[in-house]
Short mmCIF file of C-alpha atoms and ligand atoms in Angstrom, two decimals:
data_model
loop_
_atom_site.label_atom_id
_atom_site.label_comp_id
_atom_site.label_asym_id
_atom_site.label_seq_id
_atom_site.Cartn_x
_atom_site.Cartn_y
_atom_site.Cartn_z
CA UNK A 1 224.06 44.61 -44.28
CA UNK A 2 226.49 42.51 -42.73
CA UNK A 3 228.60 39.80 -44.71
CA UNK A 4 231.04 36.71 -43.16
CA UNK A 5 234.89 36.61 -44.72
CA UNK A 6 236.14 33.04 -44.69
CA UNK A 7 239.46 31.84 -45.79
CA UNK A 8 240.16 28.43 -46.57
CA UNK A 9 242.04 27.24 -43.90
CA UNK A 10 242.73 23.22 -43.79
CA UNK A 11 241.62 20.27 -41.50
CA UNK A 12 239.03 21.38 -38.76
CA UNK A 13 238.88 19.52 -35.51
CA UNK A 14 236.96 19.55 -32.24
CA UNK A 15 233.62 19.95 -30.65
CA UNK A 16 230.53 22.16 -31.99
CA UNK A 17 227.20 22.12 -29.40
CA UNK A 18 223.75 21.91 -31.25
CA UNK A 19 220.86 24.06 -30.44
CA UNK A 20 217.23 23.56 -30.28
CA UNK A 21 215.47 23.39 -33.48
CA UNK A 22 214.37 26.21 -35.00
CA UNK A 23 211.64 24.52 -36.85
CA UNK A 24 210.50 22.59 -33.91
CA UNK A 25 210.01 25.84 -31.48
CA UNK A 26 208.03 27.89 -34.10
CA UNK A 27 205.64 25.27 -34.32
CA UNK A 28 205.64 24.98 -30.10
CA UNK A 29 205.61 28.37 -29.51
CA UNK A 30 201.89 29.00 -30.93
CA UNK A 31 200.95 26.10 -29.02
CA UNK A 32 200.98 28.23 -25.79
CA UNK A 33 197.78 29.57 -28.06
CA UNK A 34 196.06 26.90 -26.85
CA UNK A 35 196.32 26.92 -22.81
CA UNK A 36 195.21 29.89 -20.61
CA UNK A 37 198.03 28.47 -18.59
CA UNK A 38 201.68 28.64 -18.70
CA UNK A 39 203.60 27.31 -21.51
CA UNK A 40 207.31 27.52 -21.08
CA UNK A 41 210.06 25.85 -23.37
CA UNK A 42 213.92 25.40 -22.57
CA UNK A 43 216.90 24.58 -25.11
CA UNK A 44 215.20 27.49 -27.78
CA UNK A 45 217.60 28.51 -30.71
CA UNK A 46 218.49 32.42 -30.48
CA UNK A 47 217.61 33.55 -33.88
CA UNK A 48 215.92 36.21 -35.59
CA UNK A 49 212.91 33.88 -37.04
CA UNK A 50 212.17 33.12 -32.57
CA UNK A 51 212.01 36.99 -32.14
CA UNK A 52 209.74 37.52 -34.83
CA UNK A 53 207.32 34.65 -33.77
CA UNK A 54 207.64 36.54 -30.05
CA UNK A 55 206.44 39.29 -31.84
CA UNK A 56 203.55 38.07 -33.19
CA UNK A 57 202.52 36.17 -30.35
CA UNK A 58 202.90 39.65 -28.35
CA UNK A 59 200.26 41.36 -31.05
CA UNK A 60 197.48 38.52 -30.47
CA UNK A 61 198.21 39.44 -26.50
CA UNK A 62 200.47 36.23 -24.93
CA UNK A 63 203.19 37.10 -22.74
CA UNK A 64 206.67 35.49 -24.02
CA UNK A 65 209.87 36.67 -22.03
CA UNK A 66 213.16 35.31 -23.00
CA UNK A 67 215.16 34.20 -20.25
CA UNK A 68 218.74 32.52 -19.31
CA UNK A 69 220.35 34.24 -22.36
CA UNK A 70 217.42 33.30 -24.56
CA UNK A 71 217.37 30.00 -23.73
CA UNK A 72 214.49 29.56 -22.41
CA UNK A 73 211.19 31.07 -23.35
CA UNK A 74 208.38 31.37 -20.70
CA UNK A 75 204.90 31.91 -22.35
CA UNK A 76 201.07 32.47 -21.15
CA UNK A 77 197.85 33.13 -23.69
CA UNK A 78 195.67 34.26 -20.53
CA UNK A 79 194.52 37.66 -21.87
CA UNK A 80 194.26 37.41 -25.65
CA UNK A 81 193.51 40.52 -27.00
CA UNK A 82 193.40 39.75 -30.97
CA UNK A 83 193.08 36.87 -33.50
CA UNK A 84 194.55 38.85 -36.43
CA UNK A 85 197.63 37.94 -37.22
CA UNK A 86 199.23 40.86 -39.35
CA UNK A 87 200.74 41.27 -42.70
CA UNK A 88 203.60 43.15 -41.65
CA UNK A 89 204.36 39.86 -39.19
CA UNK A 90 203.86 37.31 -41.51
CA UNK A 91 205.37 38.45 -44.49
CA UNK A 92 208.83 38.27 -42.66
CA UNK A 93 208.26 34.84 -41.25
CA UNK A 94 205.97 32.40 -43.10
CA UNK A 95 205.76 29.91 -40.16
CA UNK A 96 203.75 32.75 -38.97
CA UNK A 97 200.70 30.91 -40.11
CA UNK A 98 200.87 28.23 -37.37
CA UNK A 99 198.59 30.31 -35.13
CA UNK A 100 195.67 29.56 -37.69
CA UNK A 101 195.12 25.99 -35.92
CA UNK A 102 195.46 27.29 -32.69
CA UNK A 103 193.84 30.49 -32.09
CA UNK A 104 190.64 28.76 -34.07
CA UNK A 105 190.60 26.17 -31.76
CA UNK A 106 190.80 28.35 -28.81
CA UNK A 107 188.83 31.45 -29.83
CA UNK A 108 186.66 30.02 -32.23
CA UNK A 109 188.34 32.57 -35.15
CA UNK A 110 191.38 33.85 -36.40
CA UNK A 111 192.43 36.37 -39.59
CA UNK A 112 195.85 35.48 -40.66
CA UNK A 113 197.73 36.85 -43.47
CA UNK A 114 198.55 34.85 -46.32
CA UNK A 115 202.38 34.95 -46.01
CA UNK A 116 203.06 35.73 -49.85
CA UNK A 117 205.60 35.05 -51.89
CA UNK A 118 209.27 33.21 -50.80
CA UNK A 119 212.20 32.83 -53.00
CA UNK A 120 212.30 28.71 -52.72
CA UNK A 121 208.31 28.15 -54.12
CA UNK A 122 205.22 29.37 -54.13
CA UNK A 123 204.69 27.79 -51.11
CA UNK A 124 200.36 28.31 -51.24
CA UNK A 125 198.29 26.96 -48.16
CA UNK A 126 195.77 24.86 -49.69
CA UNK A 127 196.61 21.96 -47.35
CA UNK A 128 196.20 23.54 -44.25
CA UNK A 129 192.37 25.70 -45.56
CA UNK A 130 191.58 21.53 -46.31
CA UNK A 131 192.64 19.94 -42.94
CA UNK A 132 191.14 23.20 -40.81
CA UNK A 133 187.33 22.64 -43.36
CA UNK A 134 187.48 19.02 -42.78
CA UNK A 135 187.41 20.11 -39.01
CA UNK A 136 184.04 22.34 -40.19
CA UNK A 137 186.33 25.40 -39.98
CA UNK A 138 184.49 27.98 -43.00
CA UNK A 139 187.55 29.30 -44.21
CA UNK A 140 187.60 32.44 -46.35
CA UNK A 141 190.42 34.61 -48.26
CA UNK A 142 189.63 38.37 -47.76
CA UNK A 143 192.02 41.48 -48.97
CA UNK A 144 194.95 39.19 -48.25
CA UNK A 145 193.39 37.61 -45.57
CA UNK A 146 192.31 34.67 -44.43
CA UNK A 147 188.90 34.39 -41.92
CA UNK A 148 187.99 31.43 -40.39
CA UNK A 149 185.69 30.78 -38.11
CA UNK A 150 184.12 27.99 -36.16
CA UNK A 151 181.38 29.51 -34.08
CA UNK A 152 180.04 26.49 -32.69
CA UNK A 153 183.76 24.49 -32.20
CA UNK A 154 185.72 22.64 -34.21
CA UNK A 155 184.23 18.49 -34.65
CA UNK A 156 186.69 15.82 -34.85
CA UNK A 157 186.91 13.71 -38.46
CA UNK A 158 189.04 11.85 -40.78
CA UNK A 159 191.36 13.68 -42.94
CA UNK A 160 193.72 12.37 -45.74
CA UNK A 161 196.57 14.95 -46.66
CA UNK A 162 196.89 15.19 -51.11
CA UNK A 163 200.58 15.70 -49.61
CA UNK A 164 202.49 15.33 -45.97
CA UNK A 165 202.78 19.03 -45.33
CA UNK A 166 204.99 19.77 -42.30
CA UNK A 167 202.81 22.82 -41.65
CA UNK A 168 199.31 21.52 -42.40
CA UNK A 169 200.07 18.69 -40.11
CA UNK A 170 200.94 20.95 -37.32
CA UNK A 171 198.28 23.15 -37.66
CA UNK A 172 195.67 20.20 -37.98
CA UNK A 173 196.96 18.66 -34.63
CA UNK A 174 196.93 21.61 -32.68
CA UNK A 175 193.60 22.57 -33.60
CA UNK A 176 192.36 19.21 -33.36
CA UNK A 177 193.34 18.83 -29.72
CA UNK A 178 190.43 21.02 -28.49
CA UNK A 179 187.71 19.62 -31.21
CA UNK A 180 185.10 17.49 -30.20
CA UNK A 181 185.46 13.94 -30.90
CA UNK A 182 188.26 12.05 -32.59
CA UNK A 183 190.49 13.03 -35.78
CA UNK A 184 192.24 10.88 -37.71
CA UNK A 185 194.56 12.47 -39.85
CA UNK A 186 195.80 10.39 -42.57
CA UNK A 187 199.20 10.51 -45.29
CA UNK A 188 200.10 13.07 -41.89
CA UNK A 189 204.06 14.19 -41.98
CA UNK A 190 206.11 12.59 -39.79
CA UNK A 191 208.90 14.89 -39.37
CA UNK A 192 210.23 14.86 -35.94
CA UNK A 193 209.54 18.37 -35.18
CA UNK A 194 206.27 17.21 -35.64
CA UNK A 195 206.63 14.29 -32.37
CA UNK A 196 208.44 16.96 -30.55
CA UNK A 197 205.08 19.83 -30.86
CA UNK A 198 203.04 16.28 -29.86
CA UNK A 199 205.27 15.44 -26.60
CA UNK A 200 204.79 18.65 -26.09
CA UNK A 201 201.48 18.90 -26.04
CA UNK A 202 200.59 15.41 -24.42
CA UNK A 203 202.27 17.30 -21.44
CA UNK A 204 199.70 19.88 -21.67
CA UNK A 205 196.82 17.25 -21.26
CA UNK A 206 196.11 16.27 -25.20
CA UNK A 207 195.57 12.82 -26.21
CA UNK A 208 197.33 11.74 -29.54
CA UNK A 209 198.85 8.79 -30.85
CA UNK A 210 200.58 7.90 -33.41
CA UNK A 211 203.41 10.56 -33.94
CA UNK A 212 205.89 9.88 -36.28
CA UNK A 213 203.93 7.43 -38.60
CA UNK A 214 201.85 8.50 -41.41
CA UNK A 215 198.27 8.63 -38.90
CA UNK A 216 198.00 10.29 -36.00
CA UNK A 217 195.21 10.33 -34.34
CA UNK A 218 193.68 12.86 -31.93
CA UNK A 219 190.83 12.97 -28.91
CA UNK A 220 189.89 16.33 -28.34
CA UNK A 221 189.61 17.14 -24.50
CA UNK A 222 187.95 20.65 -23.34
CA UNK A 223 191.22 22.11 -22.41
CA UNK A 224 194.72 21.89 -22.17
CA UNK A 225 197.40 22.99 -18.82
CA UNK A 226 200.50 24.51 -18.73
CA UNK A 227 204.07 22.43 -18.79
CA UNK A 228 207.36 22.97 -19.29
CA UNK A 229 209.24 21.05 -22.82
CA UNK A 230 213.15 20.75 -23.94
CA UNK A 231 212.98 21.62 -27.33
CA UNK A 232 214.52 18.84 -29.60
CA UNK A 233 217.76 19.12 -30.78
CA UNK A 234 217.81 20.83 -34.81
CA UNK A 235 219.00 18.33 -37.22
CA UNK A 236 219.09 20.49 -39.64
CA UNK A 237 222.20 22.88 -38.05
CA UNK A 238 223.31 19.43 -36.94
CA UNK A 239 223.84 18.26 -40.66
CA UNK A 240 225.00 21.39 -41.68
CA UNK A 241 227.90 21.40 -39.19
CA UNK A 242 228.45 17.57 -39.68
CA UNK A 243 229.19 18.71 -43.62
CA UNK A 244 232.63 21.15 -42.34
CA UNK A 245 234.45 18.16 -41.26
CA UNK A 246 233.20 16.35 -44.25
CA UNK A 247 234.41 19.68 -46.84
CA UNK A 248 237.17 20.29 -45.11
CA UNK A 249 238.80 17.17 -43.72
CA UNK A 250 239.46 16.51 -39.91
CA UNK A 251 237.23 14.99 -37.15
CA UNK A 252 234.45 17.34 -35.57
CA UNK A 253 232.03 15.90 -32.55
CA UNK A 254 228.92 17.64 -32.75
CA UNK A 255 227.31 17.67 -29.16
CA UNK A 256 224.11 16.53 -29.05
CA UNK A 257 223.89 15.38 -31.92
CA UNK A 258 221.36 11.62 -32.78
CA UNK A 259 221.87 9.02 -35.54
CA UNK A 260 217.85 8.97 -35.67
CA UNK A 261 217.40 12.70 -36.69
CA UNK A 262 219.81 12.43 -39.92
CA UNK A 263 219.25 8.66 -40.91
CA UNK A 264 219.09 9.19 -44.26
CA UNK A 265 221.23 12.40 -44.73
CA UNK A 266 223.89 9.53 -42.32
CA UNK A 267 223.30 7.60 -45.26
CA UNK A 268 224.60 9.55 -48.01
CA UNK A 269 227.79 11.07 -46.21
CA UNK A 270 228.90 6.96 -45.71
CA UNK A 271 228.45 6.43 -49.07
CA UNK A 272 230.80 9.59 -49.99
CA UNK A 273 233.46 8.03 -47.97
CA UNK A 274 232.95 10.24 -44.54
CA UNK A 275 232.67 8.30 -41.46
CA UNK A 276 230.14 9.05 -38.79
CA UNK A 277 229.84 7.48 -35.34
CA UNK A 278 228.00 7.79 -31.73
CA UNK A 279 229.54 8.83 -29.22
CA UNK A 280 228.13 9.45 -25.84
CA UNK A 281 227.64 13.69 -25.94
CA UNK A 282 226.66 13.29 -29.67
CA UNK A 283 227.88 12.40 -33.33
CA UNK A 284 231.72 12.44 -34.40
CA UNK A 285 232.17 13.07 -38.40
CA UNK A 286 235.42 12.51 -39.70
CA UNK A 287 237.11 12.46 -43.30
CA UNK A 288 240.83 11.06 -42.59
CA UNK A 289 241.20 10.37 -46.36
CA UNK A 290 241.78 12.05 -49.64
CA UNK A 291 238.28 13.51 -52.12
CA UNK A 292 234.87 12.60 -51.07
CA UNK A 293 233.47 10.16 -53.71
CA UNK A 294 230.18 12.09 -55.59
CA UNK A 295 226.55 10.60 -54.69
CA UNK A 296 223.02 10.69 -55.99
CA UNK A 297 220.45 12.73 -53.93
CA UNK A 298 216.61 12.93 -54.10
CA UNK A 299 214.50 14.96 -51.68
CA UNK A 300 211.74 13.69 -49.75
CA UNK A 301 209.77 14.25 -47.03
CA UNK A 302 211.46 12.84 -43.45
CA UNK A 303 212.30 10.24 -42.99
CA UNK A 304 213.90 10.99 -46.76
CA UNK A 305 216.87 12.91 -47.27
CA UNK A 306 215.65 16.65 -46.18
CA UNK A 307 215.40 19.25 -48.43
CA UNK A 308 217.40 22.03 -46.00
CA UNK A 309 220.52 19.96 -45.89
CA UNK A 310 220.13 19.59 -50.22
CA UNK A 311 222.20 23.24 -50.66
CA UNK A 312 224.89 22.18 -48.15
CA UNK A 313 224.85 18.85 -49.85
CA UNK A 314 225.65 20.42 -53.20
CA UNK A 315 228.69 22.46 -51.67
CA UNK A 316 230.38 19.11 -50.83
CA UNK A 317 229.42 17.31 -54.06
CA UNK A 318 231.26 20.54 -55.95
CA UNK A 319 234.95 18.93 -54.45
CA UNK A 320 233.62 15.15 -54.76
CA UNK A 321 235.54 12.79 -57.15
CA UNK A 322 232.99 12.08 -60.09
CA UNK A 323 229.33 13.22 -61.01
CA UNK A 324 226.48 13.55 -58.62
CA UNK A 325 222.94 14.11 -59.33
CA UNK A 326 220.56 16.10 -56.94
CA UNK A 327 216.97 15.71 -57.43
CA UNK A 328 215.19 18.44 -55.43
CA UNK A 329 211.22 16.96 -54.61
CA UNK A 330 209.94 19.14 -52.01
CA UNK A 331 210.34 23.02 -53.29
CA UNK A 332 210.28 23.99 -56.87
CA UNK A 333 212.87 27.26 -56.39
CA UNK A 334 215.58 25.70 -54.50
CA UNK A 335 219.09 25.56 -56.44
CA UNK A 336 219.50 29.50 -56.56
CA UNK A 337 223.06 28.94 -54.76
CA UNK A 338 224.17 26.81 -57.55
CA UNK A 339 225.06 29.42 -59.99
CA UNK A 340 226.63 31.52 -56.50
CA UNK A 341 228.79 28.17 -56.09
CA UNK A 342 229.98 28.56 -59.88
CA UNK A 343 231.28 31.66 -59.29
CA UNK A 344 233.56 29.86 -57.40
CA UNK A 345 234.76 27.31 -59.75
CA UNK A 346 232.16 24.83 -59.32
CA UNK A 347 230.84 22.51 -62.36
CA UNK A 348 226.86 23.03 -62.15
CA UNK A 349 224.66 22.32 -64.50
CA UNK A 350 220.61 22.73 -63.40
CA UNK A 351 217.41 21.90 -65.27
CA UNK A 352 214.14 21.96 -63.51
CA UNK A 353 214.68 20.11 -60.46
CA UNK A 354 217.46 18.52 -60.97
CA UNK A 355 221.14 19.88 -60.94
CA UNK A 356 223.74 17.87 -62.11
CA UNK A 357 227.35 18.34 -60.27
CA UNK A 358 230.75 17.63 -61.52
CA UNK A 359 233.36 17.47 -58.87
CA UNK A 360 236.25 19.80 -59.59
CA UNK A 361 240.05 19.33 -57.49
CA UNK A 362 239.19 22.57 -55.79
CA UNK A 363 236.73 25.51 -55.17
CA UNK A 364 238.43 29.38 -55.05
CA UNK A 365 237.43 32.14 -53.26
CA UNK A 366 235.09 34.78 -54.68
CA UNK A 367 232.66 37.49 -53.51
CA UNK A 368 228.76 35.27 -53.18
CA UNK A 369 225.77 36.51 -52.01
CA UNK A 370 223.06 34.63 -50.10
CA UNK A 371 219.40 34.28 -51.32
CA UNK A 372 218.23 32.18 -48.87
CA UNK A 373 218.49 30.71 -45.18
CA UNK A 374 220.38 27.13 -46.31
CA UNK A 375 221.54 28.53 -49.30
CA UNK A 376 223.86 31.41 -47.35
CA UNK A 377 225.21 28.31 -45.57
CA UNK A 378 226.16 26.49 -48.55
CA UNK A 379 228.30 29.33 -49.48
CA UNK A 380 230.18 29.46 -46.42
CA UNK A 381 230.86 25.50 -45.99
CA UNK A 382 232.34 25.85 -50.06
CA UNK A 383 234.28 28.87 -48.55
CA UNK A 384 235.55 26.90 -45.66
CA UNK A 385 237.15 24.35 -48.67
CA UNK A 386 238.23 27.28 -50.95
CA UNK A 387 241.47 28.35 -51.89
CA UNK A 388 241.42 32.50 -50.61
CA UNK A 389 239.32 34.56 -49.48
CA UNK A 390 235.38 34.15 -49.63
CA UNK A 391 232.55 37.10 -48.49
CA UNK A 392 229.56 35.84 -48.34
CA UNK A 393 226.82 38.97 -48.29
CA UNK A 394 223.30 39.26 -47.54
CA UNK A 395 224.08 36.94 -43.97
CA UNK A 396 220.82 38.36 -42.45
CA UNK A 397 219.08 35.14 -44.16
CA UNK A 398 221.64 33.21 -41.86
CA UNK A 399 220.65 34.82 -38.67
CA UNK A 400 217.13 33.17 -39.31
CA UNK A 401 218.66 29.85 -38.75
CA UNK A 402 221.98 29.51 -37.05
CA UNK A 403 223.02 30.98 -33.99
CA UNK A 404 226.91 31.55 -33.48
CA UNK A 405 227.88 30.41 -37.02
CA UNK A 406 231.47 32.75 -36.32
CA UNK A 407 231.76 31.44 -32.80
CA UNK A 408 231.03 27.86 -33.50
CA UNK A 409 233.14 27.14 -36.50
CA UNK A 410 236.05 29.22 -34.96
CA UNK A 411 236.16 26.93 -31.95
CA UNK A 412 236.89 23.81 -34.49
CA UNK A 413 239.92 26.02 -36.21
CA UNK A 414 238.04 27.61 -39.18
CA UNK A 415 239.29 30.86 -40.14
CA UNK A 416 235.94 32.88 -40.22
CA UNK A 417 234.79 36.63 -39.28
CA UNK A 418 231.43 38.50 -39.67
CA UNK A 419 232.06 41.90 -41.13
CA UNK A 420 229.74 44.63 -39.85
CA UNK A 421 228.54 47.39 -41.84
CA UNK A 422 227.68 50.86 -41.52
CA UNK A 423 224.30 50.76 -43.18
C1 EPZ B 501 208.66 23.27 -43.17
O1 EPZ B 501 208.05 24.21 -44.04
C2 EPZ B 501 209.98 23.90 -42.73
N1 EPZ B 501 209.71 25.16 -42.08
C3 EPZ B 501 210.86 24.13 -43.95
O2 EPZ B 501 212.13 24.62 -43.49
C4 EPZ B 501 211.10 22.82 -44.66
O3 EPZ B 501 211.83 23.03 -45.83
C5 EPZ B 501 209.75 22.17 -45.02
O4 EPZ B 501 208.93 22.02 -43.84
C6 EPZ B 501 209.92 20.79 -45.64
O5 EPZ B 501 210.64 19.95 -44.81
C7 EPZ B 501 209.28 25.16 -40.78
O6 EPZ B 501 209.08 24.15 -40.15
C8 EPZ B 501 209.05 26.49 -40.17
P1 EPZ B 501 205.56 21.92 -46.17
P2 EPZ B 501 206.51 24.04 -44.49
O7 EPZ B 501 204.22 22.44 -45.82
O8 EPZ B 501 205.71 23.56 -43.35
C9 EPZ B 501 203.75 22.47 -50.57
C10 EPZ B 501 214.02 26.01 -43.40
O9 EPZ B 501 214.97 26.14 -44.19
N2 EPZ B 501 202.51 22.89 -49.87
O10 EPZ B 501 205.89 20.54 -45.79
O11 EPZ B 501 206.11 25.31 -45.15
C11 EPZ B 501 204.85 23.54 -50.41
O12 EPZ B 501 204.69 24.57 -51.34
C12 EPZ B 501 212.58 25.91 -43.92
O13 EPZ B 501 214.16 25.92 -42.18
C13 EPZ B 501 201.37 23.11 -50.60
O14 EPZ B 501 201.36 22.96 -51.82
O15 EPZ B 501 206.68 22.90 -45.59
C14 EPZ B 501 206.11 22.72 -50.60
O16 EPZ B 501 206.39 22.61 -51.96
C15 EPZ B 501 212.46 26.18 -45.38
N3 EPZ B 501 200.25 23.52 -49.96
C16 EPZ B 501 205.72 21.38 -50.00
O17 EPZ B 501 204.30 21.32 -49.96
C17 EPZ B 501 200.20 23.71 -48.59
O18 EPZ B 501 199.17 24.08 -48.04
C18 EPZ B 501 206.27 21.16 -48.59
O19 EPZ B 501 205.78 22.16 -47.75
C19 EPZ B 501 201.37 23.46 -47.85
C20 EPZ B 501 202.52 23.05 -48.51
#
């Protein structure tokens, strides 16, 4: 398995470019699911997690080809051959499970695996069984399983979420395009991967309003075309990269980078004493003065401070002058880099979920090991900061979620390699 050396190295300064979000083109890529026609999106992340949903798309029959260097991924669902969407899929990629919505719209059934267990939570999908039976989905759990079917079509109807579930929501509105009749889907997230999968699929004929607020509310039509959609840019790489300058000191533009996708994470990083500005290719993040000043942070769902920038948020909190407090809302498994971050030097102490942070003058360099996607970049930002040498291990969780990392934090003066092995 292949690990990343980073040395401490100083000040970083320059440009990094963003990338499509990941979590945006796993929920628009089963959306092709829904067309016979052509579905083809541009600006897609190259990362392991878009591979495996290619994959998986390939076993229900859909043609995906990657083109321009991955860039761009052109997709039809003409011939479907399956609606089983296998274990051996899904238990590498949970997001696996947004082809539930779609292929039961379209098809009328679908088996998916349940996607098991994942190191942040349990993570059960209670929300989306609800939103697909209030659609008159019967929804059953088999060997692993789930079978649902809709023999006669899915109705339209009003649906309050117990919680705003990223994934229920996506699955609810995709399905709910080809339903009969209206659905109102109520206490809906509003995340804006979310208004990026609904642009999207306005462009492929659907009829929704209200993405981006708490209702959204669909017509079903008979069926949806084929268009072409720029994925939105990923604010969650975008935070993470915006945290180097902040860690490190020194002035970093991030290109294409928007205030409104990191509001409230903006928030936080002004009130540690980093400054953040527009700037017409993106965001510029710079720290020109001495420690960053420790702040409170709570978890919520968007537009909250997001839980995948909460590990990267603890890195810079271990250097900050005084005591933070990070309240993590969303998953009940998520500070498992803490005690990797106190192996090099930092002041943790976690109960529950909440982990309580005091700044130390400096972070040293130490062998970590990653246990999950944001947590493996956690390790590296605190590496960027620390005195020595740090090997972070176990960077195939990375590869889910950032494309480049080396490349990318090289070209702002970071002193960074990825170390392949044998095995
Ligand atoms: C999406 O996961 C993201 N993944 C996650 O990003 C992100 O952390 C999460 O939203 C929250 O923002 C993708 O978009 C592919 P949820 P999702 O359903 O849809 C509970 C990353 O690092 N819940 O909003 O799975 C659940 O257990 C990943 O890129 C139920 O109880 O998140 C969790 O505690 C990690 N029952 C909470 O709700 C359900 O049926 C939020 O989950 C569904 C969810």
């Amino acid at each position: 398995m292949d690990s990343i050396l980073v040395t401490g190295n100083g000040p970083l300064n320059g440009q990094i470019p963003i990338a499509g979000a990941k979590n945006a083109c796993l929920t628009l890529m089963p959306a092709t699911l829904l067309s016979e026609e052509p579905l083809t999106l541009t600006n897609a992340p190259r990362l392991s997690d878009i591979k495996t949903m290619t994959l998986l798309l390939q076993s229900l029959g859909a043609e995906v080809s990657s083109l321009q260097d991955g860039q761009v991924l052109a997709m039809s669902s003409h011939d479907l051959i399956s609606h089983t969407a296998d274990y051996e899929i899904v238990r590498k990629m949970r997001a696996s499970n947004l082809v539930l919505g779609p292929m039961l719209a379209r098809l009328g059934q679908a088996v998916v695996s349940l996607p098991g267990g994942c190191a942040i939570g349990a993570r059960p999908m209670d929300l989306h069984i609800e939103a697909l039976e209030a659609l008159g989905a019967e929804i059953e759990l088999k060997d692993g399983y789930l079978h649902a079917q809709a023999p006669s079509g899915l109705k339209g109807a009003v649906h309050e979420m117990r919680f705003a579930s990223v994934g229920a929501t996506e699955n609810m509105v995709m399905a709910a395009t080809l339903a009969k009749g209206t659905t109102v889907l109520k206490n809906a997230a509003r995340e804006p991967e979310i208004v990026d999968l609904v642009e999207c699929l306005r462009k492929m004929g659907a009829q929704i309003e209200g993405e981006g607020t708490s209702t959204i509310e669909i017509q079903g039509v008979d069926r949806l075309h084929g268009a072409t959609h720029q994925v939105v840019t990923d604010r969650i790489e975008l935070g993470t990269y915006m945290l180097a300058p902040a860690i490190c000191g020194g002035e970093v533009e991030l290109l294409g980078g928007r205030l409104s996708l990191v509001g409230a994470f903006v928030e936080k990083l002004n009130a540690a004493g980093i400054d953040v500005e527009e700037t017409d290719k993106g965001l510029k993040v710079a720290r020109k003065n001495g420690r960053v000043t420790a702040v409170d942070v709570t978890t919520e769902p968007f537009p909250g401070f997001p839980t995948d920038l909460q590990a990267q948020m603890m890195a810079l909190m271990c250097t900050a002058e005084g005591t933070s407090v990070l309240e993590e809302r969303i998953f009940e498994n998520r500070f498992m880099h803490a005690p990797e971050l106190m192996r090099m030097g930092a002041q943790i102490d976690v109960h529950g979920g909440t982990a309580t942070v005091t700044g130390v003058e400096g972070l040293k360099g130490a062998p970590v090991m990653a246990t999950d996607l944001r947590a493996s970049v956690s390790l590296i930002l605190a590496g960027l900061a620390a005195e020595g040498e740090t090997v972070v291990s176990r960077v195939y969780h990375l590869d889910r979620g950032y494309e480049h990392v080396v490349r990318k934090l090289e070209g702002v003066g970071a002193k960074i390699e990825r170390i392949k092995s044998d095995g």
